[in-house]
PDB file of C-alpha atoms in Angstrom:
ATOM      1  CA  GLY A   1     -17.831  23.119  -3.497  1.00 35.00           C
ATOM      2  CA  GLU A   2     -20.705  22.307  -5.829  1.00 35.00           C
ATOM      3  CA  SER A   3     -20.766  22.863  -9.539  1.00 33.00           C
ATOM      4  CA  VAL A   4     -22.930  25.664 -10.828  1.00 35.00           C
ATOM      5  CA  GLY A   5     -23.965  25.762 -14.452  1.00 40.00           C
ATOM      6  CA  LEU A   6     -21.083  24.775 -16.657  1.00 51.00           C
ATOM      7  CA  HIS A   7     -18.259  25.508 -14.202  1.00 69.00           C
ATOM      8  CA  LEU A   8     -16.053  22.801 -12.765  1.00 84.00           C
ATOM      9  CA  PRO A   9     -16.581  21.903  -9.111  1.00 92.00           C
ATOM     10  CA  THR A  10     -14.030  23.625  -6.923  1.00 94.00           C
ATOM     11  CA  LEU A  11     -12.507  22.816  -3.567  1.00 95.00           C
ATOM     12  CA  SER A  12     -10.459  25.330  -1.612  1.00 96.00           C
ATOM     13  CA  VAL A  13      -8.472  24.202   1.418  1.00 96.00           C
ATOM     14  CA  GLN A  14      -5.762  25.502   3.682  1.00 97.00           C
ATOM     15  CA  GLU A  15      -2.310  23.996   3.560  1.00 97.00           C
ATOM     16  CA  GLY A  16      -2.127  21.084   5.978  1.00 97.00           C
ATOM     17  CA  ASP A  17      -5.837  20.274   5.822  1.00 97.00           C
ATOM     18  CA  ASN A  18      -7.132  17.019   4.436  1.00 97.00           C
ATOM     19  CA  SER A  19      -8.967  17.176   1.099  1.00 97.00           C
ATOM     20  CA  ILE A  20     -11.718  14.936  -0.178  1.00 97.00           C
ATOM     21  CA  ILE A  21     -12.685  14.949  -3.851  1.00 97.00           C
ATOM     22  CA  ASN A  22     -15.766  13.036  -4.888  1.00 95.00           C
ATOM     23  CA  CYS A  23     -16.829  11.370  -8.083  1.00 95.00           C
ATOM     24  CA  ALA A  24     -19.990   9.565  -9.172  1.00 94.00           C
ATOM     25  CA  TYR A  25     -20.010   7.040 -12.003  1.00 91.00           C
ATOM     26  CA  SER A  26     -22.889   5.495 -13.876  1.00 87.00           C
ATOM     27  CA  ASN A  27     -21.647   2.281 -15.465  1.00 87.00           C
ATOM     28  CA  SER A  28     -22.388  -0.711 -13.236  1.00 88.00           C
ATOM     29  CA  ALA A  29     -20.064  -2.845 -15.350  1.00 87.00           C
ATOM     30  CA  SER A  30     -17.033  -0.670 -14.604  1.00 89.00           C
ATOM     31  CA  ASP A  31     -14.398  -2.602 -12.714  1.00 90.00           C
ATOM     32  CA  TYR A  32     -11.384  -0.322 -12.819  1.00 92.00           C
ATOM     33  CA  PHE A  33     -11.183   3.186 -11.411  1.00 95.00           C
ATOM     34  CA  ILE A  34      -8.392   5.701 -11.450  1.00 96.00           C
ATOM     35  CA  TRP A  35      -7.580   9.225 -10.300  1.00 97.00           C
ATOM     36  CA  TYR A  36      -5.487  11.659 -12.301  1.00 97.00           C
ATOM     37  CA  LYS A  37      -4.021  15.048 -11.424  1.00 98.00           C
ATOM     38  CA  GLN A  38      -3.642  17.671 -14.118  1.00 98.00           C
ATOM     39  CA  GLU A  39      -1.552  20.769 -13.543  1.00 97.00           C
ATOM     40  CA  SER A  40      -1.825  23.786 -15.794  1.00 94.00           C
ATOM     41  CA  GLY A  41      -0.219  23.188 -19.189  1.00 93.00           C
ATOM     42  CA  LYS A  42       0.492  19.518 -18.501  1.00 95.00           C
ATOM     43  CA  GLY A  43      -1.054  16.177 -19.251  1.00 97.00           C
ATOM     44  CA  PRO A  44      -2.941  14.120 -16.681  1.00 97.00           C
ATOM     45  CA  GLN A  45      -0.662  12.353 -14.214  1.00 97.00           C
ATOM     46  CA  PHE A  46      -1.568   9.069 -12.532  1.00 96.00           C
ATOM     47  CA  ILE A  47      -2.254   9.300  -8.792  1.00 97.00           C
ATOM     48  CA  ILE A  48      -3.844   6.046  -7.693  1.00 97.00           C
ATOM     49  CA  ASP A  49      -6.118   3.314  -9.008  1.00 96.00           C
ATOM     50  CA  ILE A  50      -8.427   0.670  -7.599  1.00 96.00           C
ATOM     51  CA  ARG A  51     -10.181  -2.393  -8.949  1.00 94.00           C
ATOM     52  CA  SER A  52     -13.744  -3.333  -8.122  1.00 93.00           C
ATOM     53  CA  ASN A  53     -12.720  -6.212  -5.848  1.00 94.00           C
ATOM     54  CA  MET A  54     -11.444  -3.645  -3.345  1.00 96.00           C
ATOM     55  CA  ASP A  55     -13.133  -0.786  -1.528  1.00 97.00           C
ATOM     56  CA  LYS A  56     -10.064   1.068  -0.297  1.00 98.00           C
ATOM     57  CA  ARG A  57      -6.529   1.567  -1.423  1.00 98.00           C
ATOM     58  CA  GLN A  58      -3.827   3.740   0.046  1.00 97.00           C
ATOM     59  CA  GLY A  59      -0.838   5.430  -1.487  1.00 95.00           C
ATOM     60  CA  GLN A  60       1.533   8.073  -0.285  1.00 93.00           C
ATOM     61  CA  ARG A  61      -0.719  10.746   1.302  1.00 96.00           C
ATOM     62  CA  VAL A  62      -3.622   9.606  -0.883  1.00 98.00           C
ATOM     63  CA  THR A  63      -6.453   7.151  -0.313  1.00 98.00           C
ATOM     64  CA  VAL A  64      -9.098   6.073  -2.788  1.00 98.00           C
ATOM     65  CA  LEU A  65     -12.445   4.771  -1.557  1.00 98.00           C
ATOM     66  CA  LEU A  66     -14.852   2.879  -3.771  1.00 97.00           C
ATOM     67  CA  ASN A  67     -18.525   2.359  -2.950  1.00 96.00           C
ATOM     68  CA  LYS A  68     -19.984   0.153  -5.671  1.00 93.00           C
ATOM     69  CA  THR A  69     -23.430   0.157  -4.094  1.00 94.00           C
ATOM     70  CA  VAL A  70     -23.944   3.837  -4.769  1.00 94.00           C
ATOM     71  CA  LYS A  71     -21.381   4.058  -7.611  1.00 94.00           C
ATOM     72  CA  HIS A  72     -19.220   6.557  -5.793  1.00 95.00           C
ATOM     73  CA  LEU A  73     -15.484   7.102  -5.749  1.00 95.00           C
ATOM     74  CA  SER A  74     -13.495   9.483  -3.578  1.00 97.00           C
ATOM     75  CA  LEU A  75      -9.934  10.655  -3.339  1.00 97.00           C
ATOM     76  CA  GLN A  76      -8.587  11.728   0.014  1.00 98.00           C
ATOM     77  CA  ILE A  77      -5.404  13.748   0.185  1.00 98.00           C
ATOM     78  CA  ALA A  78      -3.786  14.024   3.609  1.00 97.00           C
ATOM     79  CA  ALA A  79      -1.925  17.133   4.711  1.00 97.00           C
ATOM     80  CA  THR A  80      -2.652  18.959   1.473  1.00 97.00           C
ATOM     81  CA  GLN A  81       0.197  21.070   0.114  1.00 97.00           C
ATOM     82  CA  PRO A  82       0.234  24.019  -2.319  1.00 96.00           C
ATOM     83  CA  GLY A  83       1.794  21.688  -4.891  1.00 96.00           C
ATOM     84  CA  ASP A  84      -1.400  19.623  -4.812  1.00 97.00           C
ATOM     85  CA  SER A  85      -3.300  22.495  -6.456  1.00 97.00           C
ATOM     86  CA  ALA A  86      -4.538  21.151  -9.790  1.00 97.00           C
ATOM     87  CA  VAL A  87      -7.569  19.712 -11.545  1.00 97.00           C
ATOM     88  CA  TYR A  88      -8.387  16.178 -10.403  1.00 97.00           C
ATOM     89  CA  PHE A  89     -10.178  13.677 -12.612  1.00 97.00           C
ATOM     90  CA  CYS A  90     -11.699  10.338 -11.855  1.00 96.00           C
ATOM     91  CA  ALA A  91     -11.992   7.820 -14.670  1.00 94.00           C
ATOM     92  CA  GLU A  92     -13.451   4.351 -15.106  1.00 92.00           C
ATOM     93  CA  SER A  93     -13.283   1.445 -17.479  1.00 89.00           C
ATOM     94  CA  GLY A  94     -14.491  -2.113 -17.740  1.00 80.00           C
ATOM     95  CA  GLY A  95     -17.338  -4.125 -19.122  1.00 69.00           C
ATOM     96  CA  THR A  96     -17.077  -3.942 -22.890  1.00 67.00           C
ATOM     97  CA  SER A  97     -14.820  -0.903 -22.852  1.00 65.00           C
ATOM     98  CA  TYR A  98     -11.443  -2.460 -22.130  1.00 64.00           C
ATOM     99  CA  GLY A  99      -8.681  -0.038 -22.878  1.00 70.00           C
ATOM    100  CA  LYS A 100     -11.013   2.957 -22.884  1.00 84.00           C
ATOM    101  CA  LEU A 101     -11.039   5.272 -19.885  1.00 89.00           C
ATOM    102  CA  THR A 102     -14.173   7.365 -19.438  1.00 90.00           C
ATOM    103  CA  PHE A 103     -13.356  10.519 -17.543  1.00 93.00           C
ATOM    104  CA  GLY A 104     -15.478  12.419 -15.068  1.00 92.00           C
ATOM    105  CA  GLN A 105     -15.944  16.157 -15.053  1.00 90.00           C
ATOM    106  CA  GLY A 106     -12.906  17.204 -13.016  1.00 94.00           C
ATOM    107  CA  THR A 107     -12.585  19.133  -9.746  1.00 96.00           C
ATOM    108  CA  ILE A 108     -10.362  22.153  -9.249  1.00 96.00           C
ATOM    109  CA  LEU A 109      -8.401  21.917  -5.990  1.00 97.00           C
ATOM    110  CA  THR A 110      -6.838  25.114  -4.696  1.00 96.00           C
ATOM    111  CA  VAL A 111      -4.562  24.942  -1.675  1.00 96.00           C
ATOM    112  CA  HIS A 112      -3.914  28.196   0.157  1.00 95.00           C
ATOM    113  CA  PRO A 113      -0.621  28.593   2.028  1.00 91.00           C
TER     114      PRO A 113
ATOM    115  CA  ASP B   1      13.591  10.525 -21.115  1.00 62.00           C
ATOM    116  CA  THR B   2       9.997  11.530 -21.791  1.00 70.00           C
ATOM    117  CA  ALA B   3       7.741   8.457 -21.817  1.00 93.00           C
ATOM    118  CA  VAL B   4       5.016   9.828 -24.123  1.00 97.00           C
ATOM    119  CA  SER B   5       6.065  12.769 -26.246  1.00 97.00           C
ATOM    120  CA  GLN B   6       3.925  14.700 -28.676  1.00 97.00           C
ATOM    121  CA  THR B   7       4.717  17.554 -31.017  1.00 97.00           C
ATOM    122  CA  PRO B   8       4.044  20.348 -31.466  1.00 98.00           C
ATOM    123  CA  LYS B   9       3.168  21.754 -28.046  1.00 97.00           C
ATOM    124  CA  TYR B  10       1.241  24.628 -29.607  1.00 98.00           C
ATOM    125  CA  LEU B  11      -0.401  24.805 -33.009  1.00 98.00           C
ATOM    126  CA  VAL B  12      -2.093  27.950 -34.315  1.00 98.00           C
ATOM    127  CA  THR B  13      -3.637  27.777 -37.764  1.00 97.00           C
ATOM    128  CA  GLN B  14      -6.367  29.120 -40.010  1.00 97.00           C
ATOM    129  CA  MET B  15      -9.691  27.495 -40.744  1.00 97.00           C
ATOM    130  CA  GLY B  16      -9.554  25.139 -43.686  1.00 97.00           C
ATOM    131  CA  ASN B  17      -5.912  24.179 -43.224  1.00 98.00           C
ATOM    132  CA  ASP B  18      -4.609  20.621 -42.743  1.00 98.00           C
ATOM    133  CA  LYS B  19      -2.335  19.869 -39.805  1.00 98.00           C
ATOM    134  CA  SER B  20      -0.714  16.909 -38.081  1.00 98.00           C
ATOM    135  CA  ILE B  21       0.225  16.111 -34.502  1.00 98.00           C
ATOM    136  CA  LYS B  22       2.835  13.466 -33.814  1.00 98.00           C
ATOM    137  CA  CYS B  23       3.116  11.137 -30.842  1.00 98.00           C
ATOM    138  CA  GLU B  24       5.759   8.670 -29.776  1.00 98.00           C
ATOM    139  CA  GLN B  25       6.048   6.465 -26.699  1.00 97.00           C
ATOM    140  CA  ASN B  26       9.203   4.744 -25.492  1.00 97.00           C
ATOM    141  CA  LEU B  27       7.514   2.556 -22.890  1.00 96.00           C
ATOM    142  CA  GLY B  28       7.162  -0.515 -25.078  1.00 94.00           C
ATOM    143  CA  HIS B  29       3.370  -0.327 -24.783  1.00 94.00           C
ATOM    144  CA  ASP B  30       1.065  -2.017 -27.271  1.00 93.00           C
ATOM    145  CA  THR B  31      -1.820   0.446 -27.077  1.00 93.00           C
ATOM    146  CA  MET B  32      -1.968   4.140 -27.881  1.00 95.00           C
ATOM    147  CA  TYR B  33      -4.767   6.697 -27.724  1.00 95.00           C
ATOM    148  CA  TRP B  34      -5.828  10.176 -28.710  1.00 96.00           C
ATOM    149  CA  TYR B  35      -7.970  12.145 -26.276  1.00 96.00           C
ATOM    150  CA  LYS B  36      -9.483  15.591 -26.791  1.00 97.00           C
ATOM    151  CA  GLN B  37      -9.875  18.071 -23.920  1.00 97.00           C
ATOM    152  CA  ASP B  38     -12.314  20.897 -24.519  1.00 94.00           C
ATOM    153  CA  SER B  39     -12.418  24.355 -23.000  1.00 92.00           C
ATOM    154  CA  LYS B  40     -14.364  22.991 -20.001  1.00 91.00           C
ATOM    155  CA  LYS B  41     -11.551  20.505 -19.310  1.00 93.00           C
ATOM    156  CA  PHE B  42     -13.691  17.554 -20.350  1.00 94.00           C
ATOM    157  CA  LEU B  43     -11.511  14.674 -21.595  1.00 95.00           C
ATOM    158  CA  LYS B  44     -12.963  12.411 -24.236  1.00 94.00           C
ATOM    159  CA  ILE B  45     -11.413   9.544 -26.113  1.00 94.00           C
ATOM    160  CA  MET B  46     -11.148   9.876 -29.872  1.00 95.00           C
ATOM    161  CA  PHE B  47      -9.179   6.828 -31.018  1.00 93.00           C
ATOM    162  CA  SER B  48      -7.252   3.879 -29.713  1.00 92.00           C
ATOM    163  CA  TYR B  49      -4.799   1.646 -31.557  1.00 93.00           C
ATOM    164  CA  ASN B  50      -3.438  -1.675 -30.441  1.00 90.00           C
ATOM    165  CA  ASN B  51      -0.227  -2.783 -32.132  1.00 88.00           C
ATOM    166  CA  LYS B  52      -0.980  -0.585 -35.168  1.00 87.00           C
ATOM    167  CA  GLU B  53      -4.598  -1.738 -35.439  1.00 90.00           C
ATOM    168  CA  LEU B  54      -7.540   0.650 -34.922  1.00 90.00           C
ATOM    169  CA  ILE B  55      -9.635  -0.458 -31.958  1.00 88.00           C
ATOM    170  CA  ILE B  56     -11.793   2.508 -30.960  1.00 84.00           C
ATOM    171  CA  ASN B  57     -13.161   5.300 -33.139  1.00 86.00           C
ATOM    172  CA  GLU B  58     -15.531   7.371 -31.086  1.00 86.00           C
ATOM    173  CA  THR B  59     -17.661   8.851 -33.868  1.00 79.00           C
ATOM    174  CA  VAL B  60     -14.960  11.323 -34.727  1.00 87.00           C
ATOM    175  CA  PRO B  61     -15.456  13.207 -38.036  1.00 92.00           C
ATOM    176  CA  ASN B  62     -13.694  11.748 -41.061  1.00 93.00           C
ATOM    177  CA  ARG B  63     -11.530  14.871 -41.170  1.00 96.00           C
ATOM    178  CA  PHE B  64      -9.560  13.271 -38.330  1.00 96.00           C
ATOM    179  CA  SER B  65      -7.339  10.444 -39.505  1.00 95.00           C
ATOM    180  CA  PRO B  66      -4.992   8.651 -37.138  1.00 95.00           C
ATOM    181  CA  LYS B  67      -1.979   6.802 -38.489  1.00 95.00           C
ATOM    182  CA  SER B  68       0.130   4.283 -36.640  1.00 95.00           C
ATOM    183  CA  PRO B  69       3.275   3.356 -38.595  1.00 94.00           C
ATOM    184  CA  ASP B  70       4.429   1.155 -35.712  1.00 94.00           C
ATOM    185  CA  LYS B  71       3.241   0.472 -32.193  1.00 92.00           C
ATOM    186  CA  ALA B  72       5.441   3.208 -30.748  1.00 96.00           C
ATOM    187  CA  HIS B  73       3.920   5.964 -32.873  1.00 97.00           C
ATOM    188  CA  LEU B  74       0.397   7.285 -33.318  1.00 97.00           C
ATOM    189  CA  ASN B  75      -0.009  10.446 -35.364  1.00 97.00           C
ATOM    190  CA  LEU B  76      -3.157  12.476 -35.859  1.00 97.00           C
ATOM    191  CA  HIS B  77      -3.879  14.252 -39.111  1.00 97.00           C
ATOM    192  CA  ILE B  78      -6.721  16.754 -39.305  1.00 97.00           C
ATOM    193  CA  ASN B  79      -8.087  17.987 -42.636  1.00 97.00           C
ATOM    194  CA  SER B  80     -10.069  21.159 -43.259  1.00 97.00           C
ATOM    195  CA  LEU B  81      -9.726  22.481 -39.736  1.00 97.00           C
ATOM    196  CA  GLU B  82     -12.790  24.102 -38.164  1.00 97.00           C
ATOM    197  CA  LEU B  83     -13.150  26.544 -35.283  1.00 97.00           C
ATOM    198  CA  GLY B  84     -14.671  23.795 -33.146  1.00 95.00           C
ATOM    199  CA  ASP B  85     -11.501  21.732 -33.449  1.00 97.00           C
ATOM    200  CA  SER B  86      -9.762  24.163 -31.097  1.00 97.00           C
ATOM    201  CA  ALA B  87      -8.877  22.122 -28.019  1.00 97.00           C
ATOM    202  CA  VAL B  88      -5.979  20.392 -26.311  1.00 98.00           C
ATOM    203  CA  TYR B  89      -5.199  16.992 -27.807  1.00 98.00           C
ATOM    204  CA  PHE B  90      -3.514  14.384 -25.631  1.00 98.00           C
ATOM    205  CA  CYS B  91      -1.757  11.274 -26.738  1.00 98.00           C
ATOM    206  CA  ALA B  92      -1.565   8.389 -24.264  1.00 96.00           C
ATOM    207  CA  SER B  93      -0.372   4.813 -24.078  1.00 95.00           C
ATOM    208  CA  SER B  94      -1.014   1.747 -21.966  1.00 93.00           C
ATOM    209  CA  PRO B  95       0.641  -1.680 -21.792  1.00 90.00           C
ATOM    210  CA  SER B  96      -2.162  -3.586 -23.465  1.00 84.00           C
ATOM    211  CA  LEU B  97      -5.883  -3.828 -24.148  1.00 77.00           C
ATOM    212  CA  VAL B  98      -6.257  -7.149 -22.390  1.00 71.00           C
ATOM    213  CA  THR B  99      -6.507  -5.772 -18.869  1.00 68.00           C
ATOM    214  CA  ASN B 100      -7.539  -2.367 -17.647  1.00 72.00           C
ATOM    215  CA  GLU B 101      -4.476  -0.420 -16.678  1.00 81.00           C
ATOM    216  CA  LYS B 102      -3.473   3.176 -16.228  1.00 90.00           C
ATOM    217  CA  LEU B 103      -2.796   5.368 -19.209  1.00 93.00           C
ATOM    218  CA  PHE B 104       0.363   7.395 -19.524  1.00 95.00           C
ATOM    219  CA  PHE B 105      -0.338  10.792 -21.069  1.00 97.00           C
ATOM    220  CA  GLY B 106       1.754  13.151 -23.105  1.00 97.00           C
ATOM    221  CA  SER B 107       1.911  16.849 -22.272  1.00 97.00           C
ATOM    222  CA  GLY B 108      -0.688  17.834 -24.842  1.00 98.00           C
ATOM    223  CA  THR B 109      -0.923  19.855 -28.043  1.00 98.00           C
ATOM    224  CA  GLN B 110      -2.937  23.042 -27.781  1.00 98.00           C
ATOM    225  CA  LEU B 111      -4.616  23.588 -31.135  1.00 98.00           C
ATOM    226  CA  SER B 112      -6.070  27.014 -31.887  1.00 98.00           C
ATOM    227  CA  VAL B 113      -8.037  27.411 -35.108  1.00 97.00           C
ATOM    228  CA  LEU B 114      -8.568  31.036 -36.128  1.00 96.00           C
TER     229      LEU B 114
END
């Protein structure tokens, strides 16, 4: 889904489908990228990260793709489950901002049984 | 054992009051942070400390004063609370400032200023 006005982007999928969440970043000097999952009432939880010397990294059911040319990051979740429903954030750091993560807007993922 | 723990979980208070939020990490990390999450879920860094030394202060009003008695603790004191301070505040830690690494977040403190 696309964001409208001030609302967070949303993505609704059926259980078992694959999900793709996208993120654009603006800092060309960023060399570290990370995805977090935030469930209601909880803090952000680490999912997967990638450094700028790679363009793909895989975890358990998740894959992160990095396209530095167009400054785009994506998170792919295979066989999405209802427990994957949450807000997903991308974040970046690097250049002169070591130790500081700059977060993207967040995408609400809803998985329907 | 909780890696990054912050208290209280909920904080409801009147405008003009002073309040504190405490944070502790048992991961042995050198660096700790405070992030603010607004009603639109936007997460923004406020402060970072490395081994008790202030590293980042992101133009946060002087009413916010972090204190790090040791590298395992980073508390946040807020004076003269305003309605706009209502948000969820997250503490986080990371191994060091030297290399970019993932942050470990606490479960958040929901502050409501009435």
